[in-house]
Structure formats: structure tokens, C-alpha cells
Amino acid sequence: MEQTVLNFVTSPLVWLAIVGLYAIKKSIYFVPQNRGFVVYTMGKYSQTLSAGVNFIIPFVQSVVADRNLKEQSLNITSQSAITKDNITLNIDGILFMKVVDAAAATNNITDYKLSVTQLAMTTMRNAIGSLELDDCFQNRDAINAKILAAMTEATQPWGVMVTRYEIKDIEPPQTIREDMEKQMTAEREKRSVILTAEGVKTSAITEAEGLKQARVLDAEAAKAEQVLAAQASKESQILEAEGKAAAISLVAEADALALETIGKTASTNEGAKAVTLTLAQDAIAAHQAIAAQSTVVLTDGKTSDNISNTVAQAIAVSGALKGAV
């Protein structure tokens, strides 16, 4: 039994089979998705294996690098940078990059991640040095774009593409922070005072406009009342005048009718006598009224005769009228 095992181990065919299986294993590579295997042939770059099943020549070709082709993020540690106005800032950031050429990332650079990180730090310091303090806080997007543009050009020979750069934090010295806080407090107070003043101004303008509109409405109302009162007074006067005119017309018509009746009656003998009697009675009443106002009545001689004649005529006329009845 031992002899058989020994013969099997020392058999050339067995060793040939083992070497063959090892060669087959070394010649077949299963490359995952988004990975790139760099292959050297006799110590020289020959190809890059893509995702899937790949074959190489064992013992002649070898895989020297496995590159991740996915987008990766690299933290840029905090570092000091001096602004254009000589203010020292501590700045950190984050970098997003991906390998687009596995062969270049292997053959043209020793450690592409370290190199990209160092380049990002240097580029960031240069970008900060060209800006003043206020611009560093207000123009972060411009700083990020400037760093990205510089790094895209510099990393192209390395087979690396920088897709994005973001500054995470900018930390000024303590004294600068205190001055900035005081400035921010002053700005807030200033805005508060301005807003308060604008509110008071707006309120005053609104109140003045309200008073103006109220006065205009009052004046229009008073004018309307005056117009209505004038129209009512005019209509009242017209109605009153029309009423007086109608009354005068009616009185005139009544007087005219009475005079017409008296005239017709006076044209007869009896009418003439009645008119004479009426005149006599009116004359007597007039003399009685005069006598009632004074104890002494002054008359000329003719007046008494006339009265006597008038009374006599009146009595005669009255008697004649009674006889006629």
C-alpha cells in the first residue's frame, strides 16, 4: 500500500496533471462589475481585463493591479490656508472621484488616491489665497468650481476623473469669529431698526390715506346732502308758489264771478236798490267804527246830510224790499 502511494506521488503524470490544473486556474479570471484588472506580459503592460470571464497565458502574463472603477469619496483633512487679506483659515472638504483608466492609474502614478488628496489640499490653499475673507464665506461655489477645474486637468494623465469637490467647513480664528459675531449682531439690529421704521412709515401712510379718504367721503356726503336739500327746497318753493298761484287764481275767479253776478243784479231796479242799501249799511258801519275809536267825531255839514240821506235811502230801499217780499 505504501509502495502504491509512493509510486502515485512520484509519478510524472500526476505532477503533470497538478501543473496543468494550476495553469488552468491561473489562466482564468472572473472580473466583477465595475472593476479593472491590469495585466502585464513579461513585465510589460499588455491589457486591462473587463467584467466577465477572461483568459490569460499563465506564467507569461499576470494580473498586477485590481482597480475599482466606481465613484469614490475621499475626505480632505482640515488644513490651514491664508487668505488674500492675511487671515489664517482652517478648511476641510470632501472629494468625489473615479478611475476611468485602470492602466493609467497603475502605470502613471504610484498611489492615485494619495496623489489626488495631496493635489486637492494644494489646490484648495491656492484658491483660498486668491480671495479675501468675506469672499471665502460668500463664494463657496466659486471656490469649489475653481478647485474642480484645476484638479480635472491635473489628474487626467493619471486615469482619474474628479467629479465633484465640496468645502465642508471654514473655521476662522477666534478673534475673527468674535468680530464676525459682533458684525452680524449689528447687522441684525440695523435690519430690525429699518424694518421697524418702515413699519411705522407704512402705518402712518395708511392712516393718512384713511383720513384723507374719510374726509373726501364726508365732503362728498355733505355736498350730496346740500344738493338734496337744495332740490327739496326748490321743489317745496315750486309747490308753494303753484299753490299760491292756484289760490290767487281761484280767488280772482270767485271775485270775477261775484262781480259778474252783482253787475247782472245791479242792472235791475231791485238790484240797484240792493246795492244802494248795501252801500248805506257799509257807510253806517264805517262811521260807527270811527266813532268807536274816539269820543269826538268831526264832520262837515255836508257829511251829516249825506249820511242822513244815505240812511233814509237805505230805510226806503229796505222797506220797498220787504213790501216786495
Short mmCIF file of N, CA, C and O in Angstrom, two decimals, residues 120-239:
data_model
loop_
_atom_site.label_atom_id
_atom_site.label_comp_id
_atom_site.label_asym_id
_atom_site.label_seq_id
_atom_site.Cartn_x
_atom_site.Cartn_y
_atom_site.Cartn_z
N ALA A 120 -5.54 67.98 -4.05
CA ALA A 120 -6.73 68.72 -3.61
C ALA A 120 -6.37 69.72 -2.51
O ALA A 120 -6.85 70.86 -2.51
N MET A 121 -5.53 69.31 -1.58
CA MET A 121 -5.13 70.21 -0.50
C MET A 121 -4.35 71.40 -1.04
O MET A 121 -4.58 72.55 -0.65
N THR A 122 -3.43 71.13 -1.97
CA THR A 122 -2.62 72.22 -2.55
C THR A 122 -3.50 73.18 -3.36
O THR A 122 -3.37 74.40 -3.25
N THR A 123 -4.38 72.62 -4.15
CA THR A 123 -5.26 73.45 -4.98
C THR A 123 -6.19 74.29 -4.11
O THR A 123 -6.47 75.46 -4.42
N MET A 124 -6.66 73.72 -3.01
CA MET A 124 -7.55 74.46 -2.12
C MET A 124 -6.81 75.63 -1.47
O MET A 124 -7.36 76.74 -1.36
N ARG A 125 -5.57 75.42 -1.06
CA ARG A 125 -4.80 76.51 -0.47
C ARG A 125 -4.58 77.63 -1.49
O ARG A 125 -4.67 78.82 -1.16
N ASN A 126 -4.29 77.26 -2.75
CA ASN A 126 -4.10 78.27 -3.79
C ASN A 126 -5.38 79.07 -4.05
O ASN A 126 -5.33 80.29 -4.25
N ALA A 127 -6.51 78.37 -4.06
CA ALA A 127 -7.78 79.05 -4.31
C ALA A 127 -8.12 80.01 -3.18
O ALA A 127 -8.58 81.14 -3.41
N ILE A 128 -7.90 79.60 -1.94
CA ILE A 128 -8.18 80.47 -0.78
C ILE A 128 -7.23 81.67 -0.79
O ILE A 128 -7.62 82.80 -0.44
N GLY A 129 -5.98 81.47 -1.18
CA GLY A 129 -5.02 82.56 -1.18
C GLY A 129 -5.33 83.66 -2.16
O GLY A 129 -4.81 84.78 -2.02
N SER A 130 -6.17 83.41 -3.14
CA SER A 130 -6.52 84.43 -4.12
C SER A 130 -7.80 85.19 -3.76
O SER A 130 -8.24 86.05 -4.52
N LEU A 131 -8.40 84.87 -2.61
CA LEU A 131 -9.65 85.51 -2.20
C LEU A 131 -9.50 86.15 -0.83
O LEU A 131 -8.66 85.74 -0.03
N GLU A 132 -10.34 87.15 -0.57
CA GLU A 132 -10.39 87.76 0.75
C GLU A 132 -11.35 86.97 1.64
O GLU A 132 -12.07 86.09 1.18
N LEU A 133 -11.34 87.33 2.94
CA LEU A 133 -12.10 86.54 3.92
C LEU A 133 -13.59 86.50 3.58
O LEU A 133 -14.20 85.43 3.59
N ASP A 134 -14.18 87.66 3.30
CA ASP A 134 -15.61 87.69 3.03
C ASP A 134 -15.96 86.87 1.79
O ASP A 134 -17.00 86.19 1.75
N ASP A 135 -15.09 86.92 0.78
CA ASP A 135 -15.36 86.13 -0.44
C ASP A 135 -15.30 84.64 -0.17
O ASP A 135 -16.02 83.86 -0.81
N CYS A 136 -14.46 84.23 0.78
CA CYS A 136 -14.36 82.80 1.11
C CYS A 136 -15.66 82.27 1.68
O CYS A 136 -16.05 81.11 1.42
N PHE A 137 -16.36 83.10 2.46
CA PHE A 137 -17.63 82.65 3.04
C PHE A 137 -18.79 82.80 2.06
O PHE A 137 -19.73 82.00 2.08
N GLN A 138 -18.71 83.80 1.20
CA GLN A 138 -19.84 84.09 0.32
C GLN A 138 -19.77 83.34 -1.00
O GLN A 138 -20.81 83.16 -1.66
N ASN A 139 -18.58 82.92 -1.43
CA ASN A 139 -18.41 82.32 -2.75
C ASN A 139 -17.87 80.89 -2.67
O ASN A 139 -16.89 80.54 -3.34
N ARG A 140 -18.51 80.07 -1.85
CA ARG A 140 -18.05 78.68 -1.74
C ARG A 140 -18.21 77.93 -3.05
O ARG A 140 -17.35 77.13 -3.43
N ASP A 141 -19.28 78.20 -3.75
CA ASP A 141 -19.50 77.51 -5.02
C ASP A 141 -18.40 77.86 -6.02
O ASP A 141 -17.94 77.00 -6.79
N ALA A 142 -17.99 79.13 -6.02
CA ALA A 142 -16.92 79.54 -6.94
C ALA A 142 -15.60 78.86 -6.57
O ALA A 142 -14.84 78.44 -7.46
N ILE A 143 -15.32 78.73 -5.26
CA ILE A 143 -14.10 78.05 -4.82
C ILE A 143 -14.14 76.59 -5.24
O ILE A 143 -13.16 76.03 -5.75
N ASN A 144 -15.28 75.93 -5.01
CA ASN A 144 -15.41 74.52 -5.38
C ASN A 144 -15.20 74.32 -6.89
O ASN A 144 -14.52 73.38 -7.32
N ALA A 145 -15.80 75.21 -7.69
CA ALA A 145 -15.64 75.09 -9.15
C ALA A 145 -14.20 75.32 -9.58
O ALA A 145 -13.69 74.63 -10.49
N LYS A 146 -13.53 76.25 -8.93
CA LYS A 146 -12.13 76.53 -9.28
C LYS A 146 -11.23 75.34 -8.95
O LYS A 146 -10.37 74.95 -9.74
N ILE A 147 -11.44 74.75 -7.78
CA ILE A 147 -10.65 73.57 -7.39
C ILE A 147 -10.93 72.41 -8.32
O ILE A 147 -10.02 71.68 -8.76
N LEU A 148 -12.20 72.20 -8.66
CA LEU A 148 -12.58 71.10 -9.54
C LEU A 148 -11.94 71.24 -10.92
O LEU A 148 -11.42 70.27 -11.49
N ALA A 149 -11.96 72.48 -11.47
CA ALA A 149 -11.37 72.70 -12.79
C ALA A 149 -9.86 72.42 -12.78
O ALA A 149 -9.33 71.78 -13.70
N ALA A 150 -9.17 72.89 -11.73
CA ALA A 150 -7.72 72.67 -11.65
C ALA A 150 -7.39 71.19 -11.50
O ALA A 150 -6.44 70.68 -12.13
N MET A 151 -8.16 70.46 -10.71
CA MET A 151 -7.87 69.05 -10.48
C MET A 151 -8.24 68.19 -11.67
O MET A 151 -7.58 67.17 -11.94
N THR A 152 -9.27 68.56 -12.40
CA THR A 152 -9.65 67.79 -13.58
C THR A 152 -8.52 67.77 -14.62
O THR A 152 -8.20 66.73 -15.22
N GLU A 153 -7.92 68.92 -14.80
CA GLU A 153 -6.81 69.00 -15.76
C GLU A 153 -5.57 68.25 -15.26
O GLU A 153 -4.88 67.58 -16.04
N ALA A 154 -5.29 68.35 -13.94
CA ALA A 154 -4.07 67.74 -13.40
C ALA A 154 -4.16 66.22 -13.30
O ALA A 154 -3.15 65.52 -13.44
N THR A 155 -5.35 65.66 -13.06
CA THR A 155 -5.50 64.22 -12.84
C THR A 155 -5.78 63.45 -14.12
O THR A 155 -5.88 62.21 -14.08
N GLN A 156 -5.96 64.13 -15.22
CA GLN A 156 -6.26 63.42 -16.47
C GLN A 156 -5.17 62.42 -16.85
O GLN A 156 -5.49 61.28 -17.26
N PRO A 157 -3.86 62.74 -16.75
CA PRO A 157 -2.85 61.71 -17.10
C PRO A 157 -2.83 60.52 -16.17
O PRO A 157 -2.24 59.48 -16.50
N TRP A 158 -3.45 60.64 -15.00
CA TRP A 158 -3.44 59.52 -14.05
C TRP A 158 -4.58 58.55 -14.28
O TRP A 158 -4.72 57.57 -13.54
N GLY A 159 -5.43 58.82 -15.25
CA GLY A 159 -6.58 57.96 -15.47
C GLY A 159 -7.67 58.14 -14.43
O GLY A 159 -8.50 57.26 -14.23
N VAL A 160 -7.66 59.29 -13.77
CA VAL A 160 -8.62 59.58 -12.70
C VAL A 160 -9.42 60.81 -13.10
O VAL A 160 -8.87 61.79 -13.62
N MET A 161 -10.71 60.78 -12.85
CA MET A 161 -11.58 61.93 -13.12
C MET A 161 -12.21 62.39 -11.81
O MET A 161 -12.88 61.62 -11.11
N VAL A 162 -11.98 63.66 -11.46
CA VAL A 162 -12.59 64.26 -10.27
C VAL A 162 -13.97 64.77 -10.67
O VAL A 162 -14.11 65.62 -11.55
N THR A 163 -15.01 64.26 -10.06
CA THR A 163 -16.39 64.61 -10.43
C THR A 163 -16.97 65.75 -9.61
O THR A 163 -17.83 66.49 -10.08
N ARG A 164 -16.47 65.89 -8.38
CA ARG A 164 -17.06 66.93 -7.52
C ARG A 164 -16.15 67.22 -6.35
O ARG A 164 -15.46 66.32 -5.86
N TYR A 165 -16.15 68.49 -5.93
CA TYR A 165 -15.40 68.88 -4.73
C TYR A 165 -16.27 69.81 -3.92
O TYR A 165 -16.88 70.74 -4.46
N GLU A 166 -16.33 69.58 -2.60
CA GLU A 166 -17.15 70.39 -1.71
C GLU A 166 -16.35 70.77 -0.47
O GLU A 166 -15.73 69.90 0.17
N ILE A 167 -16.36 72.05 -0.13
CA ILE A 167 -15.77 72.51 1.13
C ILE A 167 -16.78 72.23 2.24
O ILE A 167 -17.93 72.67 2.18
N LYS A 168 -16.37 71.50 3.25
CA LYS A 168 -17.28 71.17 4.34
C LYS A 168 -17.34 72.25 5.40
O LYS A 168 -18.41 72.62 5.87
N ASP A 169 -16.20 72.80 5.78
CA ASP A 169 -16.20 73.76 6.88
C ASP A 169 -15.04 74.73 6.71
O ASP A 169 -13.94 74.34 6.29
N ILE A 170 -15.32 76.00 7.01
CA ILE A 170 -14.29 77.05 7.02
C ILE A 170 -14.27 77.62 8.43
O ILE A 170 -15.26 78.20 8.89
N GLU A 171 -13.17 77.47 9.11
CA GLU A 171 -13.07 77.90 10.51
C GLU A 171 -12.05 79.03 10.64
O GLU A 171 -10.84 78.80 10.50
N PRO A 172 -12.51 80.24 10.90
CA PRO A 172 -11.59 81.36 11.09
C PRO A 172 -11.03 81.37 12.51
O PRO A 172 -11.52 80.64 13.39
N PRO A 173 -10.03 82.20 12.80
CA PRO A 173 -9.51 82.31 14.17
C PRO A 173 -10.58 82.84 15.14
O PRO A 173 -11.58 83.41 14.73
N GLN A 174 -10.34 82.64 16.43
CA GLN A 174 -11.30 83.02 17.45
C GLN A 174 -11.61 84.52 17.41
O GLN A 174 -12.76 84.94 17.54
N THR A 175 -10.57 85.33 17.26
CA THR A 175 -10.79 86.79 17.23
C THR A 175 -11.65 87.19 16.03
O THR A 175 -12.53 88.06 16.14
N ILE A 176 -11.40 86.54 14.91
CA ILE A 176 -12.20 86.86 13.72
C ILE A 176 -13.65 86.42 13.92
O ILE A 176 -14.59 87.13 13.51
N ARG A 177 -13.83 85.28 14.56
CA ARG A 177 -15.20 84.82 14.82
C ARG A 177 -15.94 85.80 15.72
O ARG A 177 -17.12 86.08 15.51
N GLU A 178 -15.25 86.31 16.75
CA GLU A 178 -15.89 87.29 17.65
C GLU A 178 -16.27 88.55 16.88
O GLU A 178 -17.37 89.09 17.06
N ASP A 179 -15.36 89.03 16.01
CA ASP A 179 -15.66 90.23 15.22
C ASP A 179 -16.83 89.97 14.27
O ASP A 179 -17.70 90.84 14.07
N MET A 180 -16.86 88.78 13.70
CA MET A 180 -17.96 88.44 12.79
C MET A 180 -19.29 88.37 13.52
O MET A 180 -20.33 88.80 13.01
N GLU A 181 -19.26 87.82 14.74
CA GLU A 181 -20.49 87.76 15.53
C GLU A 181 -20.98 89.15 15.89
O GLU A 181 -22.19 89.44 15.83
N LYS A 182 -20.04 90.05 16.24
CA LYS A 182 -20.43 91.43 16.54
C LYS A 182 -21.02 92.10 15.29
O LYS A 182 -22.02 92.81 15.37
N GLN A 183 -20.39 91.85 14.16
CA GLN A 183 -20.89 92.43 12.91
C GLN A 183 -22.28 91.89 12.58
O GLN A 183 -23.17 92.65 12.16
N MET A 184 -22.46 90.59 12.77
CA MET A 184 -23.77 90.00 12.50
C MET A 184 -24.83 90.56 13.44
O MET A 184 -25.96 90.84 13.03
N THR A 185 -24.45 90.76 14.73
CA THR A 185 -25.39 91.33 15.68
C THR A 185 -25.77 92.75 15.27
O THR A 185 -26.95 93.14 15.31
N ALA A 186 -24.75 93.53 14.86
CA ALA A 186 -25.02 94.90 14.41
C ALA A 186 -25.92 94.91 13.17
O ALA A 186 -26.84 95.74 13.05
N GLU A 187 -25.66 93.99 12.24
CA GLU A 187 -26.49 93.91 11.04
C GLU A 187 -27.93 93.55 11.37
O GLU A 187 -28.87 94.12 10.81
N ARG A 188 -28.11 92.60 12.30
CA ARG A 188 -29.47 92.23 12.70
C ARG A 188 -30.19 93.40 13.36
O ARG A 188 -31.37 93.65 13.09
N GLU A 189 -29.48 94.11 14.24
CA GLU A 189 -30.10 95.28 14.88
C GLU A 189 -30.44 96.35 13.85
O GLU A 189 -31.50 96.99 13.93
N LYS A 190 -29.54 96.53 12.88
CA LYS A 190 -29.79 97.51 11.83
C LYS A 190 -31.04 97.13 11.03
O LYS A 190 -31.91 97.99 10.77
N ARG A 191 -31.12 95.86 10.64
CA ARG A 191 -32.30 95.41 9.89
C ARG A 191 -33.56 95.56 10.72
O ARG A 191 -34.63 95.93 10.19
N SER A 192 -33.44 95.28 12.04
CA SER A 192 -34.62 95.42 12.90
C SER A 192 -35.09 96.87 12.97
O SER A 192 -36.29 97.15 12.88
N VAL A 193 -34.13 97.79 13.10
CA VAL A 193 -34.48 99.22 13.16
C VAL A 193 -35.10 99.66 11.84
O VAL A 193 -36.11 100.38 11.81
N ILE A 194 -34.50 99.19 10.73
CA ILE A 194 -35.03 99.57 9.42
C ILE A 194 -36.45 99.03 9.23
O ILE A 194 -37.35 99.74 8.76
N LEU A 195 -36.65 97.77 9.61
CA LEU A 195 -37.99 97.18 9.47
C LEU A 195 -39.01 97.89 10.34
O LEU A 195 -40.15 98.13 9.94
N THR A 196 -38.58 98.26 11.58
CA THR A 196 -39.49 98.98 12.47
C THR A 196 -39.85 100.34 11.88
O THR A 196 -41.02 100.75 11.89
N ALA A 197 -38.83 101.05 11.37
CA ALA A 197 -39.08 102.36 10.77
C ALA A 197 -39.99 102.24 9.55
O ALA A 197 -40.91 103.04 9.36
N GLU A 198 -39.75 101.23 8.73
CA GLU A 198 -40.60 101.02 7.56
C GLU A 198 -42.03 100.68 7.98
O GLU A 198 -42.99 101.13 7.35
N GLY A 199 -42.16 99.90 9.07
CA GLY A 199 -43.50 99.59 9.56
C GLY A 199 -44.23 100.83 10.04
O GLY A 199 -45.42 101.03 9.76
N VAL A 200 -43.52 101.69 10.80
CA VAL A 200 -44.13 102.93 11.29
C VAL A 200 -44.51 103.82 10.10
O VAL A 200 -45.59 104.43 10.08
N LYS A 201 -43.60 103.91 9.13
CA LYS A 201 -43.88 104.73 7.94
C LYS A 201 -45.11 104.21 7.20
O LYS A 201 -46.00 104.99 6.83
N THR A 202 -45.15 102.92 6.99
CA THR A 202 -46.29 102.33 6.29
C THR A 202 -47.59 102.56 7.05
O THR A 202 -48.63 102.88 6.46
N SER A 203 -47.52 102.41 8.38
CA SER A 203 -48.71 102.63 9.20
C SER A 203 -49.17 104.08 9.11
O SER A 203 -50.37 104.35 8.97
N ALA A 204 -48.21 105.01 9.17
CA ALA A 204 -48.57 106.43 9.08
C ALA A 204 -49.18 106.76 7.72
O ALA A 204 -50.17 107.49 7.62
N ILE A 205 -48.59 106.20 6.67
CA ILE A 205 -49.11 106.45 5.32
C ILE A 205 -50.52 105.88 5.19
O ILE A 205 -51.43 106.53 4.65
N THR A 206 -50.70 104.68 5.70
CA THR A 206 -52.02 104.05 5.63
C THR A 206 -53.05 104.86 6.40
O THR A 206 -54.19 105.07 5.94
N GLU A 207 -52.66 105.31 7.62
CA GLU A 207 -53.59 106.10 8.43
C GLU A 207 -53.93 107.42 7.73
O GLU A 207 -55.09 107.85 7.73
N ALA A 208 -52.90 108.08 7.16
CA ALA A 208 -53.14 109.34 6.46
C ALA A 208 -54.06 109.14 5.25
O ALA A 208 -54.97 109.94 5.00
N GLU A 209 -53.83 108.06 4.52
CA GLU A 209 -54.70 107.78 3.38
C GLU A 209 -56.12 107.49 3.84
O GLU A 209 -57.09 107.92 3.19
N GLY A 210 -56.25 106.79 4.98
CA GLY A 210 -57.59 106.53 5.51
C GLY A 210 -58.30 107.82 5.91
O GLY A 210 -59.49 108.02 5.60
N LEU A 211 -57.57 108.73 6.60
CA LEU A 211 -58.17 110.01 6.97
C LEU A 211 -58.55 110.82 5.74
O LEU A 211 -59.61 111.46 5.70
N LYS A 212 -57.66 110.78 4.74
CA LYS A 212 -57.94 111.53 3.52
C LYS A 212 -59.20 111.00 2.85
O LYS A 212 -60.08 111.77 2.44
N GLN A 213 -59.29 109.69 2.74
CA GLN A 213 -60.48 109.10 2.13
C GLN A 213 -61.74 109.40 2.93
O GLN A 213 -62.80 109.67 2.37
N ALA A 214 -61.58 109.37 4.29
CA ALA A 214 -62.74 109.68 5.14
C ALA A 214 -63.20 111.13 4.92
O ALA A 214 -64.41 111.41 4.82
N ARG A 215 -62.22 112.05 4.84
CA ARG A 215 -62.59 113.44 4.60
C ARG A 215 -63.23 113.64 3.24
O ARG A 215 -64.21 114.38 3.09
N VAL A 216 -62.69 112.96 2.25
CA VAL A 216 -63.28 113.05 0.92
C VAL A 216 -64.71 112.52 0.92
O VAL A 216 -65.63 113.13 0.35
N LEU A 217 -64.90 111.39 1.60
CA LEU A 217 -66.26 110.83 1.67
C LEU A 217 -67.20 111.74 2.44
O LEU A 217 -68.37 111.91 2.05
N ASP A 218 -66.71 112.34 3.56
CA ASP A 218 -67.54 113.28 4.32
C ASP A 218 -67.92 114.48 3.45
O ASP A 218 -69.08 114.94 3.47
N ALA A 219 -66.92 115.02 2.71
CA ALA A 219 -67.21 116.17 1.86
C ALA A 219 -68.22 115.81 0.77
O ALA A 219 -69.15 116.58 0.48
N GLU A 220 -68.05 114.63 0.18
CA GLU A 220 -68.99 114.19 -0.85
C GLU A 220 -70.39 114.00 -0.26
O GLU A 220 -71.39 114.36 -0.89
N ALA A 221 -70.44 113.42 0.96
CA ALA A 221 -71.74 113.24 1.61
C ALA A 221 -72.40 114.58 1.91
O ALA A 221 -73.61 114.76 1.69
N ALA A 222 -71.59 115.55 2.45
CA ALA A 222 -72.14 116.87 2.75
C ALA A 222 -72.63 117.55 1.47
O ALA A 222 -73.70 118.18 1.45
N LYS A 223 -71.84 117.45 0.40
CA LYS A 223 -72.24 118.04 -0.87
C LYS A 223 -73.53 117.41 -1.38
O LYS A 223 -74.43 118.10 -1.85
N ALA A 224 -73.61 116.08 -1.24
CA ALA A 224 -74.82 115.39 -1.68
C ALA A 224 -76.03 115.84 -0.86
O ALA A 224 -77.13 116.06 -1.40
N GLU A 225 -75.82 115.99 0.48
CA GLU A 225 -76.92 116.46 1.32
C GLU A 225 -77.36 117.86 0.93
O GLU A 225 -78.56 118.16 0.89
N GLN A 226 -76.36 118.74 0.65
CA GLN A 226 -76.71 120.10 0.24
C GLN A 226 -77.49 120.10 -1.07
O GLN A 226 -78.46 120.84 -1.23
N VAL A 227 -77.03 119.26 -2.02
CA VAL A 227 -77.74 119.18 -3.30
C VAL A 227 -79.17 118.69 -3.09
O VAL A 227 -80.13 119.25 -3.65
N LEU A 228 -79.31 117.63 -2.25
CA LEU A 228 -80.66 117.10 -1.99
C LEU A 228 -81.53 118.14 -1.28
O LEU A 228 -82.72 118.29 -1.59
N ALA A 229 -80.92 118.87 -0.28
CA ALA A 229 -81.69 119.89 0.44
C ALA A 229 -82.10 121.01 -0.51
O ALA A 229 -83.24 121.52 -0.45
N ALA A 230 -81.16 121.41 -1.42
CA ALA A 230 -81.50 122.47 -2.37
C ALA A 230 -82.61 122.03 -3.30
O ALA A 230 -83.55 122.80 -3.60
N GLN A 231 -82.51 120.76 -3.76
CA GLN A 231 -83.57 120.25 -4.62
C GLN A 231 -84.91 120.18 -3.90
O GLN A 231 -85.94 120.55 -4.45
N ALA A 232 -84.87 119.72 -2.62
CA ALA A 232 -86.11 119.66 -1.84
C ALA A 232 -86.69 121.05 -1.61
O ALA A 232 -87.90 121.27 -1.71
N SER A 233 -85.79 122.05 -1.27
CA SER A 233 -86.26 123.42 -1.05
C SER A 233 -86.85 124.00 -2.33
O SER A 233 -87.90 124.68 -2.31
N LYS A 234 -86.17 123.71 -3.45
CA LYS A 234 -86.66 124.21 -4.73
C LYS A 234 -88.03 123.63 -5.04
O LYS A 234 -88.96 124.35 -5.43
N GLU A 235 -88.15 122.32 -4.85
CA GLU A 235 -89.44 121.68 -5.13
C GLU A 235 -90.53 122.20 -4.19
O GLU A 235 -91.66 122.42 -4.61
N SER A 236 -90.13 122.45 -2.89
CA SER A 236 -91.11 122.98 -1.93
C SER A 236 -91.56 124.38 -2.33
O SER A 236 -92.76 124.70 -2.28
N GLN A 237 -90.56 125.22 -2.74
CA GLN A 237 -90.93 126.56 -3.18
C GLN A 237 -91.80 126.54 -4.42
O GLN A 237 -92.76 127.32 -4.55
N ILE A 238 -91.45 125.60 -5.34
CA ILE A 238 -92.28 125.49 -6.55
C ILE A 238 -93.71 125.09 -6.20
O ILE A 238 -94.68 125.67 -6.72
N LEU A 239 -93.81 124.07 -5.32
CA LEU A 239 -95.15 123.63 -4.91
C LEU A 239 -95.92 124.74 -4.19
O LEU A 239 -97.13 124.94 -4.42
#
